[in-house]
Coordinates of C-alpha atoms in Angstrom, one line a residue:
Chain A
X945 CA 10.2 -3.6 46.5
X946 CA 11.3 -4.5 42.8
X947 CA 8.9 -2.6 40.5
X948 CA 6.7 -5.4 38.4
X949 CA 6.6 -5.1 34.2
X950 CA 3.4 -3.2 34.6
X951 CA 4.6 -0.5 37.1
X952 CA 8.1 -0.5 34.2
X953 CA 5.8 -0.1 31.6
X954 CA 4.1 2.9 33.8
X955 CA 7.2 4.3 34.5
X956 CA 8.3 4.9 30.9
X957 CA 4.8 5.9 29.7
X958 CA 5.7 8.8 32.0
X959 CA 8.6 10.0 29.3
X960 CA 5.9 10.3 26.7
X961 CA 4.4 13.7 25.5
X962 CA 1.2 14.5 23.9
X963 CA 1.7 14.1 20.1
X964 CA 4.9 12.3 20.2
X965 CA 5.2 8.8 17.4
X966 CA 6.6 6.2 19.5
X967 CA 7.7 2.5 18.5
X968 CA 7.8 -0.4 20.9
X969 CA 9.3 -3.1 21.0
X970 CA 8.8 -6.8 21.7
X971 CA 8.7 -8.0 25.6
X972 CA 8.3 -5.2 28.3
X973 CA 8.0 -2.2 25.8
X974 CA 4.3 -3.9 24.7
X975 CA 3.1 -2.9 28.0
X976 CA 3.8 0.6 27.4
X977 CA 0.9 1.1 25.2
X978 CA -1.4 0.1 28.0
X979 CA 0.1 2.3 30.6
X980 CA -0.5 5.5 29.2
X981 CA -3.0 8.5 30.5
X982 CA -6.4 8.7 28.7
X983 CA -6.4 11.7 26.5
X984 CA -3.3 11.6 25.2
X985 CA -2.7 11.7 21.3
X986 CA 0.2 9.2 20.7
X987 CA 0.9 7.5 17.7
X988 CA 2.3 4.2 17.4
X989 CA 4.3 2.7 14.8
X990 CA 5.3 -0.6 13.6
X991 CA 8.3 -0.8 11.4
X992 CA 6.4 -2.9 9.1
X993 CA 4.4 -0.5 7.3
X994 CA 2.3 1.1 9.4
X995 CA 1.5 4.0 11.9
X996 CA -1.2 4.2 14.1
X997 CA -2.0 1.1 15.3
X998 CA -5.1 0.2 17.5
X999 CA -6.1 -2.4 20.0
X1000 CA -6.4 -6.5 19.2
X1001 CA -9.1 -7.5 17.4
X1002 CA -12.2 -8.4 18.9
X1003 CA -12.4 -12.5 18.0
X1004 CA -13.9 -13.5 14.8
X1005 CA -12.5 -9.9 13.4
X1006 CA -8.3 -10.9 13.0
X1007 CA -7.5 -9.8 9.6
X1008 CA -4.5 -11.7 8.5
X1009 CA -3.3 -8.3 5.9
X1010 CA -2.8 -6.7 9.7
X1011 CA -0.3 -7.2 11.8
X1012 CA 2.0 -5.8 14.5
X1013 CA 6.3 -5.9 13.9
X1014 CA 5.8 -9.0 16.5
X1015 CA 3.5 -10.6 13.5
X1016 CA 0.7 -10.3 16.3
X1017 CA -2.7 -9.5 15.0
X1018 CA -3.9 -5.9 15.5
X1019 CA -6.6 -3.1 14.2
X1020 CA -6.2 0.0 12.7
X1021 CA -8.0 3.8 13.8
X1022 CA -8.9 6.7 12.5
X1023 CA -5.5 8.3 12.0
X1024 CA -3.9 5.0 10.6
X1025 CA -1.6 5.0 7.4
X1026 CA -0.2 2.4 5.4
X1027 CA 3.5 2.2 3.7
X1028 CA 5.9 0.2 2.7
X1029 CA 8.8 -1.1 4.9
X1030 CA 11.3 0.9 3.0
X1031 CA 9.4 4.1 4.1
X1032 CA 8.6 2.7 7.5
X1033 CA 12.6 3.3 8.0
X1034 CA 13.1 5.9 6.1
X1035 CA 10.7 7.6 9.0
X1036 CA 12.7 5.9 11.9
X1037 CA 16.4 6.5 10.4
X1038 CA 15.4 9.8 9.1
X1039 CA 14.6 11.1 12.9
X1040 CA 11.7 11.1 12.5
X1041 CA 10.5 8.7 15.5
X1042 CA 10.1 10.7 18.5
X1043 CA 10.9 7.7 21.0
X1044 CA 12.1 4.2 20.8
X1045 CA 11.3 1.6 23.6
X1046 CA 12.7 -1.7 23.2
X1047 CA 14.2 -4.5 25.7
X1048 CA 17.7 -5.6 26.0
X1049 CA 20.0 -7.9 27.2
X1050 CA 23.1 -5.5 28.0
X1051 CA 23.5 -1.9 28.3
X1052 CA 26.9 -0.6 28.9
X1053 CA 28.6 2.9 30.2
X1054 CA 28.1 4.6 27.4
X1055 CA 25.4 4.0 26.3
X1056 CA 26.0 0.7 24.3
X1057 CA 23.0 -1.6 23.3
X1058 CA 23.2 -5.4 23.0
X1059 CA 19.5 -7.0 22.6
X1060 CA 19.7 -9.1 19.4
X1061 CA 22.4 -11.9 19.9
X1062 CA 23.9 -14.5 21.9
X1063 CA 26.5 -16.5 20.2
X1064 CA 26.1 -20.1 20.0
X1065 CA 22.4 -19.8 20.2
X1066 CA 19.8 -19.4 18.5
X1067 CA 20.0 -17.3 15.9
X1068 CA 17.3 -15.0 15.1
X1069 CA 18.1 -12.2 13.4
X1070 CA 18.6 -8.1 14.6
X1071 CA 15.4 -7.2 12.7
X1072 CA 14.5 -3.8 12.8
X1073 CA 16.6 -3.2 16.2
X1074 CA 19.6 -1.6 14.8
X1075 CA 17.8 0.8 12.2
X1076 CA 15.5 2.0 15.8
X1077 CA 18.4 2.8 17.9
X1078 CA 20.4 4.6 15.2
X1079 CA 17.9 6.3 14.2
X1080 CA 15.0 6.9 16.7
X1081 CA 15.4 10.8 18.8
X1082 CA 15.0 8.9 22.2
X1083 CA 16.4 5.8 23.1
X1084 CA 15.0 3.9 26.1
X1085 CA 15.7 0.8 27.2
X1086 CA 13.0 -1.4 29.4
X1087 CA 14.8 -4.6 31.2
X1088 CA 15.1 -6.3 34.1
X1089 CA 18.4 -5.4 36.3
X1090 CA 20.0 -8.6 36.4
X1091 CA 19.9 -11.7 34.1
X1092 CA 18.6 -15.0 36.0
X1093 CA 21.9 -15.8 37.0
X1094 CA 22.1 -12.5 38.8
X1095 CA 24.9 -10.6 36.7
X1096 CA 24.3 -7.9 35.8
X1097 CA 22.8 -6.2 32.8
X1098 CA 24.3 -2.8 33.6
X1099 CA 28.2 -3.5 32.4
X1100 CA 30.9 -1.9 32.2
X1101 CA 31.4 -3.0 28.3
X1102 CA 29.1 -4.9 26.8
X1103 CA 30.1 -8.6 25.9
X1104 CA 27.1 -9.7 23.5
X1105 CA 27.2 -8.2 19.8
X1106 CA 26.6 -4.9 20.1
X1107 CA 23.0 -3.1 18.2
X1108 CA 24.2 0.1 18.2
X1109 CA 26.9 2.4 20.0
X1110 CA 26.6 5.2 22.4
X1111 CA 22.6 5.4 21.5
X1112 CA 20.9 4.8 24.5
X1113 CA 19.4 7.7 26.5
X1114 CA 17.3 6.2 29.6
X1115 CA 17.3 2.7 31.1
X1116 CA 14.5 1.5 33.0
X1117 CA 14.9 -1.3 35.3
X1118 CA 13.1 -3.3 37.8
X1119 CA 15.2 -1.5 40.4
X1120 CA 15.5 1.6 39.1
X1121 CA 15.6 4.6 36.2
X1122 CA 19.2 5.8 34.9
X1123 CA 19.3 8.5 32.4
X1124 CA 22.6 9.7 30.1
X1125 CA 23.7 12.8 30.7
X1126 CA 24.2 12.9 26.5
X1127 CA 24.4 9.9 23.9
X1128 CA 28.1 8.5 25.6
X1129 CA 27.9 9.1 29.3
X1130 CA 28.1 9.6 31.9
X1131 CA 25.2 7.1 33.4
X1132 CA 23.4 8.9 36.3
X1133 CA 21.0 7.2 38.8
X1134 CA 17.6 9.2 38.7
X1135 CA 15.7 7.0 41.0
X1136 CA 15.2 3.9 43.0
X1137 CA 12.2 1.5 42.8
X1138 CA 9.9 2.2 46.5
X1139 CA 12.1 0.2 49.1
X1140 CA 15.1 -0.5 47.0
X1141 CA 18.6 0.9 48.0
X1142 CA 21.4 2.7 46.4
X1143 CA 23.4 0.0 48.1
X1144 CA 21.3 -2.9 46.2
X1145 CA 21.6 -1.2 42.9
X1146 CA 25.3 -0.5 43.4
X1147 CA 25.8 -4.2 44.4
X1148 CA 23.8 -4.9 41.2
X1149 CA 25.4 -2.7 38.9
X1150 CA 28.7 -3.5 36.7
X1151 CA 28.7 0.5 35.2
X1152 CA 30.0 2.8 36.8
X1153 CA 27.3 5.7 37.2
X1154 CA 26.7 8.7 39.6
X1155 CA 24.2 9.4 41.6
X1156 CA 21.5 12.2 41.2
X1157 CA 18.1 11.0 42.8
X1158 CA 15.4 12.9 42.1
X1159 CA 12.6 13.2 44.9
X1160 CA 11.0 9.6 45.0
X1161 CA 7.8 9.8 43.5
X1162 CA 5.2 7.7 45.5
Chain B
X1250 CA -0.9 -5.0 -26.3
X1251 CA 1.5 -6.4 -23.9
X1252 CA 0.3 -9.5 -22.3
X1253 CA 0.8 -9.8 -18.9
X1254 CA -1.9 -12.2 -17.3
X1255 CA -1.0 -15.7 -17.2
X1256 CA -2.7 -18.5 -16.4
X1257 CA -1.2 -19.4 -12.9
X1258 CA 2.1 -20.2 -10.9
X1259 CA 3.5 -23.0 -12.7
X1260 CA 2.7 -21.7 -16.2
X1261 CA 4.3 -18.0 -15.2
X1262 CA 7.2 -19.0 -13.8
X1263 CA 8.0 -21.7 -16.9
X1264 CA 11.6 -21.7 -18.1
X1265 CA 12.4 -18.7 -15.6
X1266 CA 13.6 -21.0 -12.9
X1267 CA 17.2 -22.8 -12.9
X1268 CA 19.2 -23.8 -10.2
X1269 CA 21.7 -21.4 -8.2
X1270 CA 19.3 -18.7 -9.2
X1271 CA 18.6 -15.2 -6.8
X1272 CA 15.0 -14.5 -6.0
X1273 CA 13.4 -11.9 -3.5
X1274 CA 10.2 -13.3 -2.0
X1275 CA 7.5 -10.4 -0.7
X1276 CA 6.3 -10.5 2.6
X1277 CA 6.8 -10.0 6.6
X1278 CA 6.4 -12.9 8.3
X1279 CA 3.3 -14.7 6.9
X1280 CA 1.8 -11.2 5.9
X1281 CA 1.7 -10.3 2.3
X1282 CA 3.6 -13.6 0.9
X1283 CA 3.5 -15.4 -2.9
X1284 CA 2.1 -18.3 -1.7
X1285 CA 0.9 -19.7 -4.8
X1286 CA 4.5 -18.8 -6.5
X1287 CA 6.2 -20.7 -3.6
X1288 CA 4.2 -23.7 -4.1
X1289 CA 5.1 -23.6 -7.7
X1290 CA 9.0 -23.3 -6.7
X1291 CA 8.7 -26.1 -4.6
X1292 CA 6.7 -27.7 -7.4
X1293 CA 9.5 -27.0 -9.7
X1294 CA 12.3 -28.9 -7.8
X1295 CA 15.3 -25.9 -8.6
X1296 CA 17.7 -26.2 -6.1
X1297 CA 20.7 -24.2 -4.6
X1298 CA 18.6 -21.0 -4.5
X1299 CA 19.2 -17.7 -3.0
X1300 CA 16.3 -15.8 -1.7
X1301 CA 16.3 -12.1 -0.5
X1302 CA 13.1 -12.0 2.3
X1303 CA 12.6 -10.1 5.5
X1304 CA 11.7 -13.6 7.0
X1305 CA 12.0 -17.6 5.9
X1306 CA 8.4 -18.2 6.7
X1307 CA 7.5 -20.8 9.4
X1308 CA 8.3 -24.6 9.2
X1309 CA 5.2 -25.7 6.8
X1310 CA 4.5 -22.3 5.3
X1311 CA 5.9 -19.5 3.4
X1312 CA 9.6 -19.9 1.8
X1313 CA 9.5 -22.7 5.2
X1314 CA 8.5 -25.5 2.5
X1315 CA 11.6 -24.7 0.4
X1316 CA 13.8 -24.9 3.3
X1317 CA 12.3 -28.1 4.2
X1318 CA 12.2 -29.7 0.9
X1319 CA 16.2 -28.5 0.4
X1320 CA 15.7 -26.1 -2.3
X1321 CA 17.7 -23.2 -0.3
X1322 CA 21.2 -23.1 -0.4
X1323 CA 21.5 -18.9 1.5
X1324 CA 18.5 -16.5 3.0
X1325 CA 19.3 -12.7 2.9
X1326 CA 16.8 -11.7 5.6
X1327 CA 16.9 -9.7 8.9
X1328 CA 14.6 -12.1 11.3
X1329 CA 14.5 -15.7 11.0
X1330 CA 13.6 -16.6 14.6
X1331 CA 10.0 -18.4 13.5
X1332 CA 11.6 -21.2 11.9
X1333 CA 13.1 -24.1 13.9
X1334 CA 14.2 -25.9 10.6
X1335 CA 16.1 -22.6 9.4
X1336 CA 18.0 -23.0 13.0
X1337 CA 18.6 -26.5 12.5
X1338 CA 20.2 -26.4 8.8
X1339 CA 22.4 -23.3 9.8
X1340 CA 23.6 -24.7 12.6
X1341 CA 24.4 -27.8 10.7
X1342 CA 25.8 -25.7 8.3
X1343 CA 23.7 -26.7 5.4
X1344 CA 22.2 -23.2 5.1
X1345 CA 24.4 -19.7 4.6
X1346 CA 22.5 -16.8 6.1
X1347 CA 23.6 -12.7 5.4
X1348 CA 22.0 -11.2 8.2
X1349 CA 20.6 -7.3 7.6
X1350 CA 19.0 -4.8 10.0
X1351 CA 15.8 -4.4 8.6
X1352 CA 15.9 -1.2 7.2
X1353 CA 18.9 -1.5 5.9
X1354 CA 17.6 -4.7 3.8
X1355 CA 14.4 -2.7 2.9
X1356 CA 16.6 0.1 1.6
X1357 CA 19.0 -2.3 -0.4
X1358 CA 16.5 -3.5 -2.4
X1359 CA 14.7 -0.2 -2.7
X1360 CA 18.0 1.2 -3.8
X1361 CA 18.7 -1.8 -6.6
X1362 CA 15.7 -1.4 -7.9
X1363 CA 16.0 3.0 -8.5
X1364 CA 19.6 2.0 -10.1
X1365 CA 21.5 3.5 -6.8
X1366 CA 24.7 1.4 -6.5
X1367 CA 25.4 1.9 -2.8
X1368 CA 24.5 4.5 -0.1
X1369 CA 25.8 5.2 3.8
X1370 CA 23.3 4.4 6.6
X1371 CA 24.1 5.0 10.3
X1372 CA 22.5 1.7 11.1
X1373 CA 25.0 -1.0 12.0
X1374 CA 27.8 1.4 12.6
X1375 CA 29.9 -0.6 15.4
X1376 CA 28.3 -3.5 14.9
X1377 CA 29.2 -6.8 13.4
X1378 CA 26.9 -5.8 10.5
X1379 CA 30.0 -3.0 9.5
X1380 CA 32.7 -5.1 9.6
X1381 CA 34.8 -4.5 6.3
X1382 CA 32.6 -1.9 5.1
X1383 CA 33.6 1.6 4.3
X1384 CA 33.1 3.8 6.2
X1385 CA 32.7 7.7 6.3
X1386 CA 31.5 11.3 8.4
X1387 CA 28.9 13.0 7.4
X1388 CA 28.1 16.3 9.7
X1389 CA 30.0 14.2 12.8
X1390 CA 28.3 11.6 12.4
X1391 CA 29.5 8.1 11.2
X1392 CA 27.9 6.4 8.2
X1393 CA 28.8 2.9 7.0
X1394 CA 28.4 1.9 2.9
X1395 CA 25.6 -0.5 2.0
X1396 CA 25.1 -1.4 -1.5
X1397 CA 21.5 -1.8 -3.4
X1398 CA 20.3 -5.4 -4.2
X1399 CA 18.8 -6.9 -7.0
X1400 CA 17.8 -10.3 -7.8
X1401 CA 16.8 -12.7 -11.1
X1402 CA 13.4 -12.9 -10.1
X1403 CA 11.1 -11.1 -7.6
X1404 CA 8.2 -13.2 -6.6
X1405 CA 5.4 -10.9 -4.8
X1406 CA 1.7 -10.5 -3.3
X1407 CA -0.4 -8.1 -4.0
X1408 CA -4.2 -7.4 -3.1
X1409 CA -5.7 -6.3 -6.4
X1410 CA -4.1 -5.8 -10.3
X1411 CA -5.0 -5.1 -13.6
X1412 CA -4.3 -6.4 -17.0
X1413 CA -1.5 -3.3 -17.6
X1414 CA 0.1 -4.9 -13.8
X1415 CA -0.6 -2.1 -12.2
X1416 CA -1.0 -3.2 -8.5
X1417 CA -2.5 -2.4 -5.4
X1418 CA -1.4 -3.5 -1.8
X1419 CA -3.8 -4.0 1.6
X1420 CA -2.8 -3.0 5.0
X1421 CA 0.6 -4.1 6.0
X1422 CA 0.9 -6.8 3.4
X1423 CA 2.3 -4.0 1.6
X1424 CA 6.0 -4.5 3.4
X1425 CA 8.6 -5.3 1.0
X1426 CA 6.6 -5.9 -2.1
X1427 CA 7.0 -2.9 -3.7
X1428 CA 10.5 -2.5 -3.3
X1429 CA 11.0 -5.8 -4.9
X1430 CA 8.5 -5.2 -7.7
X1431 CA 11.2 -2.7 -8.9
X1432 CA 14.5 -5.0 -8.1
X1433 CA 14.0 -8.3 -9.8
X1434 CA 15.1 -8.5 -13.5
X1435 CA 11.7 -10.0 -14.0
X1436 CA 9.6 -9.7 -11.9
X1437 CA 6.4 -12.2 -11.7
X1438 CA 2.9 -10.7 -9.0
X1439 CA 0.1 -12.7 -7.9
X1440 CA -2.9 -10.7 -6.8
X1441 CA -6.6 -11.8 -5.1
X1442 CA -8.0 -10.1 -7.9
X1443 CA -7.7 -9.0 -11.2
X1444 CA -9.4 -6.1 -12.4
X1445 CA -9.7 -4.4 -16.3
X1446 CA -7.6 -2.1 -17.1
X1447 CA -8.9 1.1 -16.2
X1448 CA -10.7 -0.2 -13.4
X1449 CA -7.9 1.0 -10.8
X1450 CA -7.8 4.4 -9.4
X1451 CA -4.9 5.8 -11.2
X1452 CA -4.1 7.9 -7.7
X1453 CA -4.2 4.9 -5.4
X1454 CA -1.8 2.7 -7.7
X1455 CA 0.9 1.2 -5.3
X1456 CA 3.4 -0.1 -8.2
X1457 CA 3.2 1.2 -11.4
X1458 CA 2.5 -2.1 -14.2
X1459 CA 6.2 -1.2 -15.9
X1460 CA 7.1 -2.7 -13.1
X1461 CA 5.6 -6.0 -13.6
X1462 CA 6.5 -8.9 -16.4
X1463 CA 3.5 -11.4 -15.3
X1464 CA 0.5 -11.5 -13.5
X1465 CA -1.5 -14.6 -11.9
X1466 CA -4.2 -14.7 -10.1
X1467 CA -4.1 -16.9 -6.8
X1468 CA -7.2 -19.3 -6.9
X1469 CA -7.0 -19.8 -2.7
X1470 CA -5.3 -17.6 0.0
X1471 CA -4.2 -19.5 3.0
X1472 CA -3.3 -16.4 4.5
X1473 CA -2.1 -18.3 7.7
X1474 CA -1.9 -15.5 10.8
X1475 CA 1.2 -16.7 13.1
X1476 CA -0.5 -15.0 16.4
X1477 CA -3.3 -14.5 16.5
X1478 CA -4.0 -11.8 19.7
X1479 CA -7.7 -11.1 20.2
X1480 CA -9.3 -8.7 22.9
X1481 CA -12.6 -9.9 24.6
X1482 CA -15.9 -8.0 23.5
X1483 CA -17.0 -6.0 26.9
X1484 CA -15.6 -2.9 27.9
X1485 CA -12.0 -3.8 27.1
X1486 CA -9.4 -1.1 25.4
X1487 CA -6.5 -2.7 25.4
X1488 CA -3.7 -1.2 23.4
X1489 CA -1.7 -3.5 21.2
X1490 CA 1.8 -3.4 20.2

């Protein structure tokens, strides 16, 4: 069975450590925060200005000088700190970020990212995405394994405008979890969601990737 | 003694504005924008204008009402996905847009305004965004040349100021303000309060007055959230983004 966005979500809160600074993305990522143990000191940032950010207000409370990088309304904590956007990236292209999670539309090979356009759409803008994945230490990417169509996300090459090159280090799918040996390749299988088989992912899988499952966790 | 307080929008930004001009606008989103100095552009009528901001506001708020009432004629931003109107004209190709990752637009105008003509980022590098730009290696790594921005006039927020201009941010409507305090050849604030000079923790000053050619005072913040998330009040400890 195909993991849901929560059990994602669970599955990359598993690749964080005590006392690492994290930013999250828009979608899937947001889930993240939820999903992690009690007792663990994580900081989160948003590229905005600010790191440390706490849980939505309680109603009556929003404070329209707070918000999230998705322009949601949020609360700050005891640790929280305040800076300007310039700073805000000097932190995430200065390395300083342990982890980045954020969604996607394609990953290729090697580790290629393509999550901000598609052309003759709507356009939008890349935001903060390409400044995260040049500069974040981890890379992971939450999405589902296939678009609605059913092609696959996994390709070969990717065929959207690309975020960022060879930057990715984990992808985290419905189906299952593929790490990068290093930033460039090669993709390896790590595991399978419970009841899902090699063949399936293989079947649903443009990139080439090898195959090095781990013992399923239950 | 230098006079910096004027009496509001309009009056402050008198004989600054003419058409085809360049201004960077403050804020992310709806967070920590001019409002009151928008009003008074739109009030203005001048047309064919450039503006460097993270965001082009929403369809009836923020640099949104300039769009709508034709005043823009390019947006240097990095996210304009709130605005259905901005979609519209640029698909019609009433509107140019230069898209920039984020950081690499809060850096620009960072480095305009500290006099740095250009500097390499790893951002972009294989992307559309470093097409026809130098680029060079630094420790095996590739960097691609971005230059600094500056504009004619900054317009931006802040929470409190005094009479010297010396200003102080809240929360994250801090953003891009600062950066474009120091980047626009004047460079015009409007703060929810004005205190004497003196008044102002000289440790917990945000922007420095040099910085800053005229003050106003807004008289009402809309302040309009664009979502508002809420948690419910019993036992809930829901982390947000």
């Amino acid at each position: 069975m195909a993991w849901t966005r929560e059990q994602m979500a669970a599955r990359a809160a598993r690749q964080i450590e005590d006392g690492f600074y994290v930013n999250l993305g828009i979608g899937i990522p947001t889930l993240v925060a939820n999903a992690l143990p009690e007792g663990m000191d994580v900081s989160f940032q948003s590229e905005n200005g600010m790191l440390g950010i706490g849980p939505f207000p309680y109603e009556g409370e929003e404070d329209p000088d707070l918000i999230n990088a998705g322009k949601q309304t949020i609360t700050e904590i005891d640790s929280t700190s305040y800076f300007s956007s310039a700073d805000a990236f000097a932190m995430i292209r200065g390395g300083h970020m342990d982890l980045s999670i954020l969604g996607s539309m394609q990953v290729s090979e090697t580790g290629d990212i393509a999550n901000w356009t598609v052309p003759g759409k709507i356009v939008k803008g890349m935001g903060g995405a390409m400044d995260l994945v040049a500069g974040a230490r981890k890379v992971i990417v939450l999405m589902e394994h296939v678009e609605r169509s059913g092609a696959p996300k996994l390709l070969k090459a990717c065929t959207l405008p690309l975020t960022g090159t060879k930057v990715v280090d984990m992808v985290i799918t419905d189906l299952a979890v593929f790490e990068f040996e290093k930033r460039g390749g090669p993709l390896r299988l790590i595991e399978l969601a419970p009841d899902v088989t090699l063949d399936e992912v293989k079947a649903k899988t443009e990139a080439a990737f090898e195959v090095a499952l781990e013992k399923a966790d239950a | 003694m230098r006079e910096k307080v004027w009496a509001d929008a309009k009056s402050a930004l008198d004989g600054v504005l003419k058409d085809g001009m360049v201004i960077m606008a403050g804020g992310f989103g709806l967070c920590g924008i001019p409002e009151h100095l928008i009003t008074a552009i739109k009030n203005s009528g001048v047309k064919d204008l450039t503006f460097i901001s993270n965001n082009c506001g929403v369809d009836d708020f923020g640099l949104g009402i300039l769009l709508a009432n034709g005043q823009v004629k390019k947006m240097i931003s990095s996210y304009v996905g709130e605005n259905k109107l901005f979609e519209r004209l640029y698909l019609d190709g009433k509107l140019e847009l230069e898209l920039n990752p984020q950081g690499t637009l809060a850096e620009r105008i960072r480095a305009g305004g500290a006099g740095i003509g250009g500097f390499y980022t790893k951002t972009g590098v294989g992307t559309v965004v470093a097409e026809g730009k130098p680029t060079r290696e630094f420790d095996g790594h590739t960097y691609v040349l971005e230059t600094g921005l500056t504009a004619d006039l900054s317009i931006i927020k802040a929470w409190k100021g005094d009479r010297e201009g010396n200003l102080i941010y809240r929360k994250t409507a801090r953003n891009f303000n600062p950066m474009m305090a120091t980047a626009g050849r004047l460079v015009v604030a409007e703060v929810e309060e004005l205190v004497d000079t003196g008044a102002l923790d000289p440790d917990h000053i945000h922007t420095p007055g040099l910085y800053v050619d005229r003050l106003i005072v807004g008289d009402h913040f809309e302040k309009r959230i664009e979502k508002v998330i809420t948690r419910p009040r019993e036992g809930a400890t829901e982390g947000a983004r």
